[in-house]
mmCIF file of C-alpha atoms in Angstrom:
data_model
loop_
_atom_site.group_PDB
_atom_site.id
_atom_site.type_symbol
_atom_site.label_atom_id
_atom_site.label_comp_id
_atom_site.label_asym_id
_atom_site.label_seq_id
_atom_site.Cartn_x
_atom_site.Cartn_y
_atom_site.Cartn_z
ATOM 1 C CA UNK A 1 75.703 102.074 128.649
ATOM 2 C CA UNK A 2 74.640 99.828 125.516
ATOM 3 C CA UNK A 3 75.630 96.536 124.555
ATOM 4 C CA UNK A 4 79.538 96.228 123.896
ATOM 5 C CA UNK A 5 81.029 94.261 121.473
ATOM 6 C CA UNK A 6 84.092 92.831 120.218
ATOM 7 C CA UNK A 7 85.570 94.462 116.765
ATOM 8 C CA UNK A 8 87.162 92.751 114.144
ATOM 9 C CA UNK A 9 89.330 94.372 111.431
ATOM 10 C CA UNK A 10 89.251 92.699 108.222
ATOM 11 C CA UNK A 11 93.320 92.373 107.601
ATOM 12 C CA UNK A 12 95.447 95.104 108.312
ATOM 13 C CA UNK A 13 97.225 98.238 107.199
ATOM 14 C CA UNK A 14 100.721 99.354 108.101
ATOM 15 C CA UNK A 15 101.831 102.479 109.451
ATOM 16 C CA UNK A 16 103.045 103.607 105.370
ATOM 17 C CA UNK A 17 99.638 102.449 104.169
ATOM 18 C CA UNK A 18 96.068 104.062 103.406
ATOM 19 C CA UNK A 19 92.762 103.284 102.449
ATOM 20 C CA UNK A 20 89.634 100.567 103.281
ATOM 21 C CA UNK A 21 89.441 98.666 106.433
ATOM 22 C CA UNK A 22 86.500 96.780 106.952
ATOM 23 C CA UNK A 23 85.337 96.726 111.336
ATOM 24 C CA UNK A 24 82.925 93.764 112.012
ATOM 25 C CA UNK A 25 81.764 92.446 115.218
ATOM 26 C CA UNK A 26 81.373 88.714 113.206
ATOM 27 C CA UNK A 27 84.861 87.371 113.842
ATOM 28 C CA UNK A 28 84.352 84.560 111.531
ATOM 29 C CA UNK A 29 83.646 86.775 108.962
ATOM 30 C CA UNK A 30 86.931 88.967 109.738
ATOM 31 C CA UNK A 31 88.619 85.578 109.936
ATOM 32 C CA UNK A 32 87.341 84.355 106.053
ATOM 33 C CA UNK A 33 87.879 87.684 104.378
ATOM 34 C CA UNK A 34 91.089 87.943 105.979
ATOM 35 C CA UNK A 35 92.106 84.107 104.792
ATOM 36 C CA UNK A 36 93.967 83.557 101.636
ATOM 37 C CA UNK A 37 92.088 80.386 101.758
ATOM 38 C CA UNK A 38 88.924 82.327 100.391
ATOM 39 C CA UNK A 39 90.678 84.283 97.406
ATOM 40 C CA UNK A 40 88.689 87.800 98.380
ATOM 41 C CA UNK A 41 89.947 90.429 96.182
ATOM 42 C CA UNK A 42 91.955 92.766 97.296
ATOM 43 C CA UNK A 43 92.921 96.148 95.214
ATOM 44 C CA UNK A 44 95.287 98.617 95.979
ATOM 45 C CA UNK A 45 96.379 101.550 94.131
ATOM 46 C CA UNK A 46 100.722 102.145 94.202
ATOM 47 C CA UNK A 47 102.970 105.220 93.502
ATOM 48 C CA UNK A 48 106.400 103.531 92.660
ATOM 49 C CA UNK A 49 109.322 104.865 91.983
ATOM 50 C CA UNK A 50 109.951 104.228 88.464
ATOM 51 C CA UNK A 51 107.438 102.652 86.141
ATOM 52 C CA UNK A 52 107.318 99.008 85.539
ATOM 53 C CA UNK A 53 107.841 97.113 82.241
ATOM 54 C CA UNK A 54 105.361 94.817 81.007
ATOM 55 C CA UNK A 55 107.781 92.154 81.403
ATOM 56 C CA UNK A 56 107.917 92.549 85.240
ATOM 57 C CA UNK A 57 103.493 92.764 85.440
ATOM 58 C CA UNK A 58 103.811 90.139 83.558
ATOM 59 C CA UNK A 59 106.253 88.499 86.940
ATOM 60 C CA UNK A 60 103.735 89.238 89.142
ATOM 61 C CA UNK A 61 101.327 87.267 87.108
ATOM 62 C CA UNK A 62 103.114 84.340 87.317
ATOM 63 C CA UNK A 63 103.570 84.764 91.013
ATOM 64 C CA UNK A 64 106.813 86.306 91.955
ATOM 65 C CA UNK A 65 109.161 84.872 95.191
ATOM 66 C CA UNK A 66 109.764 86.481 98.175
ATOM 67 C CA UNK A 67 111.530 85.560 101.266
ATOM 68 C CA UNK A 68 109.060 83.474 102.593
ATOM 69 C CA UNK A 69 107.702 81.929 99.429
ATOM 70 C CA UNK A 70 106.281 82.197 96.635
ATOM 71 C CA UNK A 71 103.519 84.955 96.173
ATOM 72 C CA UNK A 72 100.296 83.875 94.467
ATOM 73 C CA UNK A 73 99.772 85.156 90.922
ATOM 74 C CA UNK A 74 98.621 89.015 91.184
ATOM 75 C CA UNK A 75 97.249 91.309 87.919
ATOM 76 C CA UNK A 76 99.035 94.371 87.938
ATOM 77 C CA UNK A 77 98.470 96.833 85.246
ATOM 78 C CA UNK A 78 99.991 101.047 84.833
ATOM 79 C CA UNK A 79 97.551 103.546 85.636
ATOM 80 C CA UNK A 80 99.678 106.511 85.237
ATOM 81 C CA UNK A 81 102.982 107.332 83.805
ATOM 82 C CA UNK A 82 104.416 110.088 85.847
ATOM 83 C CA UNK A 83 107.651 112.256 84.781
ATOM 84 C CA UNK A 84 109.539 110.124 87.213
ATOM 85 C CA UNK A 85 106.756 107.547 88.910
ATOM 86 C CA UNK A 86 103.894 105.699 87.857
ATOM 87 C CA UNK A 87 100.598 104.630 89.842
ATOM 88 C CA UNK A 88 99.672 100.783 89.521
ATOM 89 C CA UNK A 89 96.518 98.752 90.163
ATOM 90 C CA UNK A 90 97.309 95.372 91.610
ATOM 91 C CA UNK A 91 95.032 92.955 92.360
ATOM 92 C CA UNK A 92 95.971 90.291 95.123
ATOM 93 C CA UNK A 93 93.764 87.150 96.403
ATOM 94 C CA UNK A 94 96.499 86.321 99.382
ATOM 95 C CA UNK A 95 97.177 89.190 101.869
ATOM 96 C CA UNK A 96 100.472 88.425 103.802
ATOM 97 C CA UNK A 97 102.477 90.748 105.441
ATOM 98 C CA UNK A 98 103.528 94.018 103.843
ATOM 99 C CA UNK A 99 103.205 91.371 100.612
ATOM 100 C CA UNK A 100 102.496 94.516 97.991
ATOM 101 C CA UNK A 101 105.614 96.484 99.252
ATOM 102 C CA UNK A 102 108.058 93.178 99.463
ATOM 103 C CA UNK A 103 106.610 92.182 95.592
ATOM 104 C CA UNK A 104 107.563 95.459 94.284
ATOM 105 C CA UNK A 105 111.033 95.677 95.893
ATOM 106 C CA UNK A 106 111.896 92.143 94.596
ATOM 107 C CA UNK A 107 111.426 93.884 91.144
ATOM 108 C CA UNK A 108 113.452 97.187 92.315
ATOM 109 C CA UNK A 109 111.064 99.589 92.984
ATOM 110 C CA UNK A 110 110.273 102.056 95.954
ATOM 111 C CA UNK A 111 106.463 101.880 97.078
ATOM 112 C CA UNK A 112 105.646 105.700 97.644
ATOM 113 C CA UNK A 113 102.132 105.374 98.579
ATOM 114 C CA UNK A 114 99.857 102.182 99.024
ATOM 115 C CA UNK A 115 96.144 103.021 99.398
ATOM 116 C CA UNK A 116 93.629 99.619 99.316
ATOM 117 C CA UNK A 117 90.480 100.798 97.414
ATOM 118 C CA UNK A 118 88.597 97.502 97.554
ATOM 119 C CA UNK A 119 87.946 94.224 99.772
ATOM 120 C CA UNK A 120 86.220 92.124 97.838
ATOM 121 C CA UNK A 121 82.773 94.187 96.566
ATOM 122 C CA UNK A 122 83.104 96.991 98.381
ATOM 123 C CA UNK A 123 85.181 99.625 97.153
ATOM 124 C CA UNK A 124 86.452 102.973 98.944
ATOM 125 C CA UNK A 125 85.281 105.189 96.652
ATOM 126 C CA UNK A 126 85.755 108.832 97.932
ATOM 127 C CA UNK A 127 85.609 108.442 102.095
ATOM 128 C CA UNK A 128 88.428 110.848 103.165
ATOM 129 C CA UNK A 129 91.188 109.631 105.793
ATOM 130 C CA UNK A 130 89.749 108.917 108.948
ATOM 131 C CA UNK A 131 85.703 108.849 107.595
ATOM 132 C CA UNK A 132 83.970 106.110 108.218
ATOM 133 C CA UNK A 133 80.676 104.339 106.789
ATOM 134 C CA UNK A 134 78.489 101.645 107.509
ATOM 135 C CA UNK A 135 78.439 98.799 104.916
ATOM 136 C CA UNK A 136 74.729 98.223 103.245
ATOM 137 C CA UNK A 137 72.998 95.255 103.473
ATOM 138 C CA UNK A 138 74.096 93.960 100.241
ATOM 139 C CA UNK A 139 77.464 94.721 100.486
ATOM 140 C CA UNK A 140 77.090 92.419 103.826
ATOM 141 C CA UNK A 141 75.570 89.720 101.962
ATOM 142 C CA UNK A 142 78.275 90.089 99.058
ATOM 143 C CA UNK A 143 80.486 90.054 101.348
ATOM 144 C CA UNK A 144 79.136 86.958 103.482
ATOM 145 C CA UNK A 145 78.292 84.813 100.186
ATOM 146 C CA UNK A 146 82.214 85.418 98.579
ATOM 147 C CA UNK A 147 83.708 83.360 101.750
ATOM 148 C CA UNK A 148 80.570 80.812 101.987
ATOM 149 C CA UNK A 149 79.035 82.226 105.064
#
């Protein structure tokens, strides 16, 4: 019936949540990407509530603290200015628990939507819910050669 392996997601997404998650069947791999210890880029793309001052990106920057410490120092910038929302960009190198959601409710604001659109080189682009896609050799070896594999 073919050769069965294990499958390792690279982090997670919560129920609320959208976007890229990586499947390997190199646990050590999952394991590095998935380690703050590494600093792999993560990107996600946020409808809030209201729209952010530069004053509170510039928080985030400087690390902001949540209930179970301090969060490392994330760039954040405005993508668009809605009538009542905004979309943001924020780039994180940690990846704890709901962290994106509990940053921007420490500053006040409701996360709408939360869509990741990029572990570390390789980027979402325009797979629809549910698609999948194997990842190309050199996205592999990007991949593999960010955590020291």
């Amino acid at each position: 019936m073919g050769d069965k392996q294990r499958v390792f997601p690279v982090g997670r997404l919560d129920y609320n949540s959208s976007g890229l998650l990586l499947l390997t069947n190199d646990g050590e791999l999952a394991q590095r990407l998935s380690h703050p210890r590494y600093g792999v880029i993560k990107i996600y793309r946020v409808k809030l509530s209201a729209c952010p001052t530069e004053e509170e990106l510039a928080r985030l920057g400087k690390g902001i603290y949540l209930d179970d410490g301090r969060a490392a120092p994330a760039r954040a910038r405005v993508l668009e200015k809605l009538r009542k929302n905004a979309w943001v960009e924020i780039e994180l190198h940690e990846g704890r628990k709901r962290e994106v959601r509990r940053m921007f409710e420490t500053l006040g604001y409701f996360v709408e939507k939360l869509i990741r659109v990029r572990v570390g080189t390789v980027a979402l682009g325009h797979l629809a819910p549910g698609e999948l896609r194997p990842l190309t050799q050199v996205e592999i070896k990007s991949l593999k050669r960010a955590v020291g594999l």
